[in-house]
Amino acid sequence: MKPVLLVIAHGSRDPRHAATVHALVRRVRAMRPGVRVETGFLDFNVPSVQGVLESLTAEGVRDVVALPLLLTRAFHAKADIPAVLRDAPPELRIRQAEVLGPSPLLLSALERRLYEAGLTPADKSSTGVVLASAGSTDPEAIAVIADIAREWRHTGWCAVRPAFASAALPRTEDAVRELRALGCAKVAVAPYVLAPGFLPDRIARGAAQADVLAEVLGPAPEVARVLLRRYDSASARVLLRMSA
């Protein structure tokens, strides 16, 4: 029997966050009907990760792939989620999957959102893009965003600049101004975030002077495909822990 896929989301007081997470999970279920997919939240929303793990154990489930619904390996992926999994019922065998990013499929999802917002492939060479992420105090996560911006620039955009809604600089509005100063004919903001909430709203406010603001990645099919690839890779790995 295939391991249960437990998607672990951060959670938010903003109801749009959980709604978007559930929409993505529904897409994943539709793409892989042979895999049971559950959702747990670290904070603010129910069910909690611990509650889902306990329910699965009570049902007799023994194999779980825990997948962080995160784009970078920052504090939640390195500390919070492993801590929760260590407190899981001892009967469970758990593999922790890698975070979603970076991935070429996520770049495709970003472009999908920009085209849905009004750009066309013909606009690429004259459009500067702000790759706007939530931000982190983790230097590894910040470096990854900068690397993604450089990689994306090589696909034909006029320029791509990283920006952060918190914990790091520059802010979205500063990156928009920089791209204007470079002479890009258009400036677009591409939120590198999975679901709406407080920080994505800050990104949107920072995009006020841009020509185009894309939607969050949300339940884009490319995101669902990345999620399933991470699940498959984790399923093939040695178990994080075995039952006693």
Tab-separated table of N, CA, C and O in Angstrom, residues 9-114:
chain	number	residue	atom	x	y	z
A	9	ALA	N	0.773	22.446	5.920
A	9	ALA	CA	0.718	23.875	5.603
A	9	ALA	C	0.958	24.698	6.858
A	9	ALA	O	0.739	24.218	7.984
A	10	HIS	N	1.381	25.929	6.665
A	10	HIS	CA	1.670	26.778	7.817
A	10	HIS	C	0.401	27.138	8.576
A	10	HIS	O	0.356	27.068	9.798
A	11	GLY	N	-0.629	27.536	7.848
A	11	GLY	CA	-1.846	28.031	8.477
A	11	GLY	C	-1.847	29.543	8.581
A	11	GLY	O	-0.796	30.189	8.541
A	12	SER	N	-3.032	30.119	8.685
A	12	SER	CA	-3.169	31.573	8.722
A	12	SER	C	-4.540	31.945	9.285
A	12	SER	O	-5.500	31.188	9.154
A	13	ARG	N	-4.593	33.126	9.885
A	13	ARG	CA	-5.901	33.644	10.303
A	13	ARG	C	-6.744	34.060	9.096
A	13	ARG	O	-7.963	34.205	9.207
A	14	ASP	N	-6.097	34.283	7.967
A	14	ASP	CA	-6.794	34.683	6.750
A	14	ASP	C	-7.460	33.449	6.135
A	14	ASP	O	-6.771	32.494	5.763
A	15	PRO	N	-8.785	33.436	6.012
A	15	PRO	CA	-9.457	32.238	5.498
A	15	PRO	C	-9.078	31.886	4.067
A	15	PRO	O	-9.245	30.741	3.646
A	16	ARG	N	-8.548	32.853	3.312
A	16	ARG	CA	-8.133	32.556	1.936
A	16	ARG	C	-6.982	31.550	1.911
A	16	ARG	O	-6.829	30.796	0.945
A	17	HIS	N	-6.159	31.558	2.959
A	17	HIS	CA	-5.005	30.663	3.007
A	17	HIS	C	-5.455	29.201	3.001
A	17	HIS	O	-5.050	28.415	2.132
A	18	ALA	N	-6.286	28.836	3.964
A	18	ALA	CA	-6.742	27.443	4.042
A	18	ALA	C	-7.537	27.050	2.804
A	18	ALA	O	-7.399	25.922	2.303
A	19	ALA	N	-8.348	27.959	2.285
A	19	ALA	CA	-9.132	27.647	1.085
A	19	ALA	C	-8.219	27.320	-0.090
A	19	ALA	O	-8.486	26.396	-0.878
A	20	THR	N	-7.118	28.070	-0.223
A	20	THR	CA	-6.179	27.826	-1.314
A	20	THR	C	-5.432	26.515	-1.115
A	20	THR	O	-5.219	25.759	-2.071
A	21	VAL	N	-5.028	26.228	0.116
A	21	VAL	CA	-4.368	24.954	0.409
A	21	VAL	C	-5.287	23.793	0.050
A	21	VAL	O	-4.865	22.815	-0.597
A	22	HIS	N	-6.536	23.877	0.443
A	22	HIS	CA	-7.476	22.788	0.146
A	22	HIS	C	-7.704	22.646	-1.361
A	22	HIS	O	-7.857	21.526	-1.864
A	23	ALA	N	-7.719	23.758	-2.085
A	23	ALA	CA	-7.880	23.689	-3.543
A	23	ALA	C	-6.688	22.975	-4.182
A	23	ALA	O	-6.845	22.171	-5.107
A	24	LEU	N	-5.481	23.266	-3.692
A	24	LEU	CA	-4.299	22.583	-4.210
A	24	LEU	C	-4.352	21.091	-3.898
A	24	LEU	O	-4.052	20.253	-4.762
A	25	VAL	N	-4.755	20.744	-2.693
A	25	VAL	CA	-4.833	19.333	-2.312
A	25	VAL	C	-5.878	18.608	-3.164
A	25	VAL	O	-5.665	17.456	-3.572
A	26	ARG	N	-6.970	19.270	-3.458
A	26	ARG	CA	-7.976	18.635	-4.334
A	26	ARG	C	-7.376	18.354	-5.706
A	26	ARG	O	-7.650	17.295	-6.304
A	27	ARG	N	-6.575	19.265	-6.217
A	27	ARG	CA	-5.950	19.033	-7.524
A	27	ARG	C	-4.981	17.851	-7.452
A	27	ARG	O	-4.922	17.024	-8.369
A	28	VAL	N	-4.223	17.776	-6.375
A	28	VAL	CA	-3.287	16.661	-6.207
A	28	VAL	C	-4.044	15.333	-6.163
A	28	VAL	O	-3.640	14.349	-6.791
A	29	ARG	N	-5.131	15.302	-5.429
A	29	ARG	CA	-5.934	14.066	-5.354
A	29	ARG	C	-6.442	13.669	-6.735
A	29	ARG	O	-6.446	12.483	-7.093
A	30	ALA	N	-6.869	14.652	-7.519
A	30	ALA	CA	-7.399	14.350	-8.852
A	30	ALA	C	-6.299	13.828	-9.774
A	30	ALA	O	-6.553	12.962	-10.624
A	31	MET	N	-5.078	14.324	-9.594
A	31	MET	CA	-3.968	13.899	-10.437
A	31	MET	C	-3.423	12.533	-10.033
A	31	MET	O	-2.829	11.840	-10.859
A	32	ARG	N	-3.602	12.143	-8.780
A	32	ARG	CA	-3.067	10.865	-8.295
A	32	ARG	C	-4.136	10.181	-7.429
A	32	ARG	O	-4.015	10.117	-6.202
A	33	PRO	N	-5.196	9.673	-8.069
A	33	PRO	CA	-6.308	9.106	-7.284
A	33	PRO	C	-5.919	7.887	-6.458
A	33	PRO	O	-6.641	7.522	-5.525
A	34	GLY	N	-4.789	7.251	-6.762
A	34	GLY	CA	-4.383	6.082	-6.005
A	34	GLY	C	-3.665	6.390	-4.703
A	34	GLY	O	-3.303	5.472	-3.968
A	35	VAL	N	-3.468	7.681	-4.413
A	35	VAL	CA	-2.767	8.079	-3.197
A	35	VAL	C	-3.735	8.822	-2.277
A	35	VAL	O	-4.442	9.742	-2.709
A	36	ARG	N	-3.755	8.417	-1.025
A	36	ARG	CA	-4.560	9.148	-0.037
A	36	ARG	C	-3.799	10.410	0.373
A	36	ARG	O	-2.627	10.348	0.763
A	37	VAL	N	-4.477	11.551	0.305
A	37	VAL	CA	-3.845	12.833	0.619
A	37	VAL	C	-4.615	13.499	1.747
A	37	VAL	O	-5.830	13.697	1.654
A	38	GLU	N	-3.922	13.843	2.818
A	38	GLU	CA	-4.505	14.549	3.945
A	38	GLU	C	-3.788	15.884	4.134
A	38	GLU	O	-2.677	16.080	3.644
A	39	THR	N	-4.428	16.788	4.867
A	39	THR	CA	-3.868	18.113	5.117
A	39	THR	C	-3.833	18.385	6.607
A	39	THR	O	-4.806	18.126	7.323
A	40	GLY	N	-2.696	18.908	7.078
A	40	GLY	CA	-2.571	19.340	8.463
A	40	GLY	C	-1.917	20.701	8.523
A	40	GLY	O	-1.129	21.061	7.637
A	41	PHE	N	-2.240	21.483	9.549
A	41	PHE	CA	-1.723	22.844	9.679
A	41	PHE	C	-0.869	22.970	10.935
A	41	PHE	O	-1.175	22.392	11.981
A	42	LEU	N	0.195	23.772	10.814
A	42	LEU	CA	1.066	24.017	11.966
A	42	LEU	C	0.422	24.956	12.972
A	42	LEU	O	0.684	24.862	14.170
A	43	ASP	N	-0.403	25.882	12.478
A	43	ASP	CA	-0.956	26.908	13.364
A	43	ASP	C	-2.231	27.469	12.749
A	43	ASP	O	-2.459	27.363	11.544
A	44	PHE	N	-3.057	28.049	13.585
A	44	PHE	CA	-4.237	28.846	13.203
A	44	PHE	C	-5.408	28.038	12.644
A	44	PHE	O	-6.561	28.404	12.859
A	45	ASN	N	-5.155	26.981	11.879
A	45	ASN	CA	-6.226	26.233	11.228
A	45	ASN	C	-6.273	24.799	11.740
A	45	ASN	O	-5.307	24.292	12.304
A	46	VAL	N	-7.396	24.153	11.518
A	46	VAL	CA	-7.551	22.737	11.852
A	46	VAL	C	-7.826	21.975	10.561
A	46	VAL	O	-8.353	22.536	9.603
A	47	PRO	N	-7.455	20.681	10.552
A	47	PRO	CA	-6.867	19.919	11.651
A	47	PRO	C	-5.382	20.231	11.829
A	47	PRO	O	-4.708	20.624	10.885
A	48	SER	N	-4.884	20.038	13.041
A	48	SER	CA	-3.460	20.193	13.301
A	48	SER	C	-2.706	18.992	12.739
A	48	SER	O	-3.287	17.915	12.512
A	49	VAL	N	-1.416	19.168	12.523
A	49	VAL	CA	-0.597	18.053	12.047
A	49	VAL	C	-0.647	16.900	13.046
A	49	VAL	O	-0.845	15.740	12.661
A	50	GLN	N	-0.484	17.214	14.318
A	50	GLN	CA	-0.516	16.167	15.346
A	50	GLN	C	-1.855	15.440	15.338
A	50	GLN	O	-1.908	14.208	15.464
A	51	GLY	N	-2.954	16.186	15.195
A	51	GLY	CA	-4.266	15.562	15.172
A	51	GLY	C	-4.438	14.612	14.000
A	51	GLY	O	-5.007	13.517	14.151
A	52	VAL	N	-3.946	15.001	12.824
A	52	VAL	CA	-4.043	14.121	11.654
A	52	VAL	C	-3.217	12.863	11.867
A	52	VAL	O	-3.667	11.744	11.572
A	53	LEU	N	-2.008	13.020	12.398
A	53	LEU	CA	-1.151	11.852	12.627
A	53	LEU	C	-1.789	10.884	13.614
A	53	LEU	O	-1.739	9.657	13.423
A	54	GLU	N	-2.412	11.419	14.654
A	54	GLU	CA	-3.069	10.550	15.627
A	54	GLU	C	-4.274	9.840	15.018
A	54	GLU	O	-4.509	8.651	15.275
A	55	SER	N	-5.034	10.553	14.186
A	55	SER	CA	-6.188	9.932	13.526
A	55	SER	C	-5.755	8.822	12.573
A	55	SER	O	-6.376	7.751	12.518
A	56	LEU	N	-4.690	9.081	11.809
A	56	LEU	CA	-4.191	8.063	10.883
A	56	LEU	C	-3.738	6.821	11.648
A	56	LEU	O	-4.009	5.684	11.228
A	57	THR	N	-3.059	7.031	12.770
A	57	THR	CA	-2.604	5.905	13.581
A	57	THR	C	-3.788	5.084	14.086
A	57	THR	O	-3.768	3.846	14.037
A	58	ALA	N	-4.836	5.775	14.537
A	58	ALA	CA	-6.024	5.084	15.044
A	58	ALA	C	-6.701	4.257	13.956
A	58	ALA	O	-7.327	3.228	14.247
A	59	GLU	N	-6.574	4.686	12.700
A	59	GLU	CA	-7.158	3.942	11.582
A	59	GLU	C	-6.318	2.735	11.183
A	59	GLU	O	-6.757	1.925	10.357
A	60	GLY	N	-5.101	2.678	11.691
A	60	GLY	CA	-4.224	1.580	11.311
A	60	GLY	C	-3.207	1.930	10.249
A	60	GLY	O	-2.458	1.056	9.788
A	61	VAL	N	-3.159	3.197	9.841
A	61	VAL	CA	-2.141	3.636	8.876
A	61	VAL	C	-0.771	3.534	9.539
A	61	VAL	O	-0.609	3.861	10.719
A	62	ARG	N	0.218	3.092	8.765
A	62	ARG	CA	1.567	2.969	9.329
A	62	ARG	C	2.624	3.738	8.526
A	62	ARG	O	3.691	4.037	9.057
A	63	ASP	N	2.382	4.027	7.269
A	63	ASP	CA	3.374	4.710	6.430
A	63	ASP	C	2.845	6.076	5.988
A	63	ASP	O	1.751	6.163	5.406
A	64	VAL	N	3.644	7.105	6.253
A	64	VAL	CA	3.251	8.479	5.929
A	64	VAL	C	4.433	9.219	5.294
A	64	VAL	O	5.572	9.093	5.759
A	65	VAL	N	4.151	9.962	4.245
A	65	VAL	CA	5.102	10.942	3.723
A	65	VAL	C	4.594	12.312	4.137
A	65	VAL	O	3.485	12.711	3.770
A	66	ALA	N	5.399	13.007	4.946
A	66	ALA	CA	5.032	14.351	5.411
A	66	ALA	C	5.692	15.379	4.501
A	66	ALA	O	6.922	15.445	4.416
A	67	LEU	N	4.883	16.157	3.817
A	67	LEU	CA	5.402	17.084	2.812
A	67	LEU	C	5.172	18.525	3.244
A	67	LEU	O	4.028	18.967	3.347
A	68	PRO	N	6.251	19.275	3.514
A	68	PRO	CA	6.082	20.684	3.886
A	68	PRO	C	5.596	21.504	2.693
A	68	PRO	O	6.247	21.521	1.644
A	69	LEU	N	4.478	22.169	2.846
A	69	LEU	CA	3.960	23.020	1.773
A	69	LEU	C	4.681	24.375	1.858
A	69	LEU	O	4.113	25.393	2.256
A	70	LEU	N	5.959	24.334	1.510
A	70	LEU	CA	6.845	25.485	1.617
A	70	LEU	C	7.686	25.580	0.351
A	70	LEU	O	7.993	24.565	-0.281
A	71	LEU	N	8.095	26.797	0.030
A	71	LEU	CA	8.882	27.011	-1.184
A	71	LEU	C	10.375	27.023	-0.931
A	71	LEU	O	11.165	26.841	-1.863
A	72	THR	N	10.787	27.266	0.311
A	72	THR	CA	12.208	27.271	0.648
A	72	THR	C	12.429	26.518	1.959
A	72	THR	O	11.514	26.363	2.769
A	73	ARG	N	13.685	26.096	2.166
A	73	ARG	CA	14.051	25.392	3.386
A	73	ARG	C	14.457	26.406	4.451
A	73	ARG	O	15.647	26.616	4.710
A	74	ALA	N	13.485	27.027	5.048
A	74	ALA	CA	13.743	27.980	6.124
A	74	ALA	C	13.364	27.333	7.465
A	74	ALA	O	13.323	26.115	7.595
A	75	PHE	N	13.063	28.170	8.456
A	75	PHE	CA	12.901	27.684	9.832
A	75	PHE	C	11.824	26.608	9.962
A	75	PHE	O	12.017	25.612	10.663
A	76	HIS	N	10.697	26.795	9.298
A	76	HIS	CA	9.604	25.826	9.458
A	76	HIS	C	10.016	24.444	8.971
A	76	HIS	O	9.699	23.431	9.600
A	77	ALA	N	10.734	24.398	7.842
A	77	ALA	CA	11.143	23.105	7.298
A	77	ALA	C	12.273	22.485	8.097
A	77	ALA	O	12.363	21.262	8.223
A	78	LYS	N	13.148	23.324	8.665
A	78	LYS	CA	14.321	22.812	9.372
A	78	LYS	C	14.043	22.493	10.841
A	78	LYS	O	14.712	21.646	11.424
A	79	ALA	N	13.090	23.198	11.439
A	79	ALA	CA	12.883	23.054	12.883
A	79	ALA	C	11.451	22.681	13.257
A	79	ALA	O	11.215	21.654	13.914
A	80	ASP	N	10.482	23.502	12.865
A	80	ASP	CA	9.105	23.291	13.308
A	80	ASP	C	8.548	21.929	12.892
A	80	ASP	O	8.002	21.183	13.713
A	81	ILE	N	8.659	21.634	11.606
A	81	ILE	CA	8.042	20.400	11.107
A	81	ILE	C	8.753	19.158	11.649
A	81	ILE	O	8.083	18.219	12.116
A	82	PRO	N	10.088	19.096	11.639
A	82	PRO	CA	10.728	17.924	12.269
A	82	PRO	C	10.336	17.742	13.731
A	82	PRO	O	10.181	16.606	14.193
A	83	ALA	N	10.162	18.856	14.463
A	83	ALA	CA	9.770	18.747	15.872
A	83	ALA	C	8.384	18.128	16.003
A	83	ALA	O	8.156	17.265	16.870
A	84	VAL	N	7.454	18.543	15.169
A	84	VAL	CA	6.102	17.973	15.204
A	84	VAL	C	6.140	16.490	14.854
A	84	VAL	O	5.473	15.662	15.484
A	85	LEU	N	6.925	16.132	13.858
A	85	LEU	CA	6.992	14.734	13.434
A	85	LEU	C	7.648	13.851	14.491
A	85	LEU	O	7.280	12.675	14.630
A	86	ARG	N	8.580	14.405	15.243
A	86	ARG	CA	9.198	13.617	16.320
A	86	ARG	C	8.196	13.258	17.409
A	86	ARG	O	8.364	12.252	18.109
A	87	ASP	N	7.142	14.076	17.530
A	87	ASP	CA	6.113	13.820	18.543
A	87	ASP	C	4.966	12.958	18.021
A	87	ASP	O	3.974	12.765	18.711
A	88	ALA	N	5.110	12.458	16.798
A	88	ALA	CA	4.050	11.639	16.218
A	88	ALA	C	3.952	10.297	16.947
A	88	ALA	O	4.897	9.857	17.600
A	89	PRO	N	2.806	9.642	16.855
A	89	PRO	CA	2.675	8.322	17.475
A	89	PRO	C	3.780	7.379	17.008
A	89	PRO	O	4.124	7.358	15.815
A	90	PRO	N	4.364	6.600	17.912
A	90	PRO	CA	5.513	5.756	17.561
A	90	PRO	C	5.194	4.658	16.562
A	90	PRO	O	6.108	4.100	15.955
A	91	GLU	N	3.911	4.348	16.376
A	91	GLU	CA	3.560	3.305	15.409
A	91	GLU	C	3.801	3.742	13.966
A	91	GLU	O	3.895	2.897	13.071
A	92	LEU	N	3.890	5.037	13.733
A	92	LEU	CA	4.003	5.538	12.372
A	92	LEU	C	5.437	5.497	11.863
A	92	LEU	O	6.380	5.794	12.590
A	93	ARG	N	5.584	5.147	10.595
A	93	ARG	CA	6.849	5.266	9.880
A	93	ARG	C	6.724	6.494	8.984
A	93	ARG	O	5.866	6.528	8.092
A	94	ILE	N	7.582	7.474	9.197
A	94	ILE	CA	7.413	8.777	8.553
A	94	ILE	C	8.636	9.137	7.729
A	94	ILE	O	9.767	9.019	8.203
A	95	ARG	N	8.389	9.562	6.512
A	95	ARG	CA	9.419	10.180	5.688
A	95	ARG	C	9.052	11.652	5.522
A	95	ARG	O	7.912	11.957	5.181
A	96	GLN	N	10.002	12.550	5.729
A	96	GLN	CA	9.751	13.967	5.451
A	96	GLN	C	10.246	14.288	4.055
A	96	GLN	O	11.432	14.117	3.748
A	97	ALA	N	9.344	14.748	3.202
A	97	ALA	CA	9.699	15.123	1.838
A	97	ALA	C	10.408	16.474	1.821
A	97	ALA	O	10.347	17.243	2.782
A	98	GLU	N	11.062	16.755	0.705
A	98	GLU	CA	11.708	18.047	0.532
A	98	GLU	C	10.653	19.127	0.287
A	98	GLU	O	9.533	18.848	-0.143
A	99	VAL	N	11.030	20.374	0.547
A	99	VAL	CA	10.153	21.500	0.217
A	99	VAL	C	9.983	21.587	-1.302
A	99	VAL	O	10.727	20.952	-2.062
A	100	LEU	N	9.039	22.381	-1.748
A	100	LEU	CA	8.688	22.401	-3.169
A	100	LEU	C	9.751	23.060	-4.047
A	100	LEU	O	9.964	22.655	-5.194
A	101	GLY	N	10.376	24.113	-3.529
A	101	GLY	CA	11.320	24.833	-4.372
A	101	GLY	C	12.764	24.527	-4.041
A	101	GLY	O	13.054	23.989	-2.954
A	102	PRO	N	13.657	24.871	-4.974
A	102	PRO	CA	13.371	25.402	-6.304
A	102	PRO	C	13.018	24.287	-7.289
A	102	PRO	O	13.387	23.133	-7.084
A	103	SER	N	12.326	24.640	-8.353
A	103	SER	CA	11.942	23.680	-9.382
A	103	SER	C	11.610	24.430	-10.673
A	103	SER	O	10.944	25.469	-10.623
A	104	PRO	N	12.044	23.916	-11.818
A	104	PRO	CA	11.645	24.529	-13.086
A	104	PRO	C	10.131	24.597	-13.255
A	104	PRO	O	9.614	25.517	-13.898
A	105	LEU	N	9.424	23.632	-12.672
A	105	LEU	CA	7.963	23.666	-12.773
A	105	LEU	C	7.389	24.891	-12.066
A	105	LEU	O	6.371	25.449	-12.505
A	106	LEU	N	8.023	25.322	-10.987
A	106	LEU	CA	7.529	26.517	-10.297
A	106	LEU	C	7.763	27.770	-11.134
A	106	LEU	O	6.949	28.698	-11.108
A	107	LEU	N	8.859	27.804	-11.896
A	107	LEU	CA	9.043	28.919	-12.829
A	107	LEU	C	7.937	28.912	-13.885
A	107	LEU	O	7.430	29.973	-14.269
A	108	SER	N	7.563	27.729	-14.332
A	108	SER	CA	6.455	27.641	-15.288
A	108	SER	C	5.153	28.131	-14.670
A	108	SER	O	4.349	28.800	-15.337
A	109	ALA	N	4.946	27.819	-13.396
A	109	ALA	CA	3.741	28.286	-12.708
A	109	ALA	C	3.755	29.806	-12.563
A	109	ALA	O	2.723	30.468	-12.733
A	110	LEU	N	4.917	30.381	-12.260
A	110	LEU	CA	5.032	31.846	-12.174
A	110	LEU	C	4.674	32.491	-13.510
A	110	LEU	O	3.952	33.495	-13.564
A	111	GLU	N	5.188	31.925	-14.598
A	111	GLU	CA	4.872	32.485	-15.920
A	111	GLU	C	3.389	32.309	-16.236
A	111	GLU	O	2.768	33.208	-16.818
A	112	ARG	N	2.820	31.174	-15.868
A	112	ARG	CA	1.382	30.978	-16.066
A	112	ARG	C	0.597	32.120	-15.415
A	112	ARG	O	-0.315	32.696	-16.021
A	113	ARG	N	0.948	32.430	-14.163
A	113	ARG	CA	0.232	33.483	-13.450
A	113	ARG	C	0.435	34.849	-14.115
A	113	ARG	O	-0.504	35.662	-14.176
A	114	LEU	N	1.636	35.125	-14.612
A	114	LEU	CA	1.869	36.401	-15.288
A	114	LEU	C	1.056	36.501	-16.579
A	114	LEU	O	0.485	37.556	-16.887
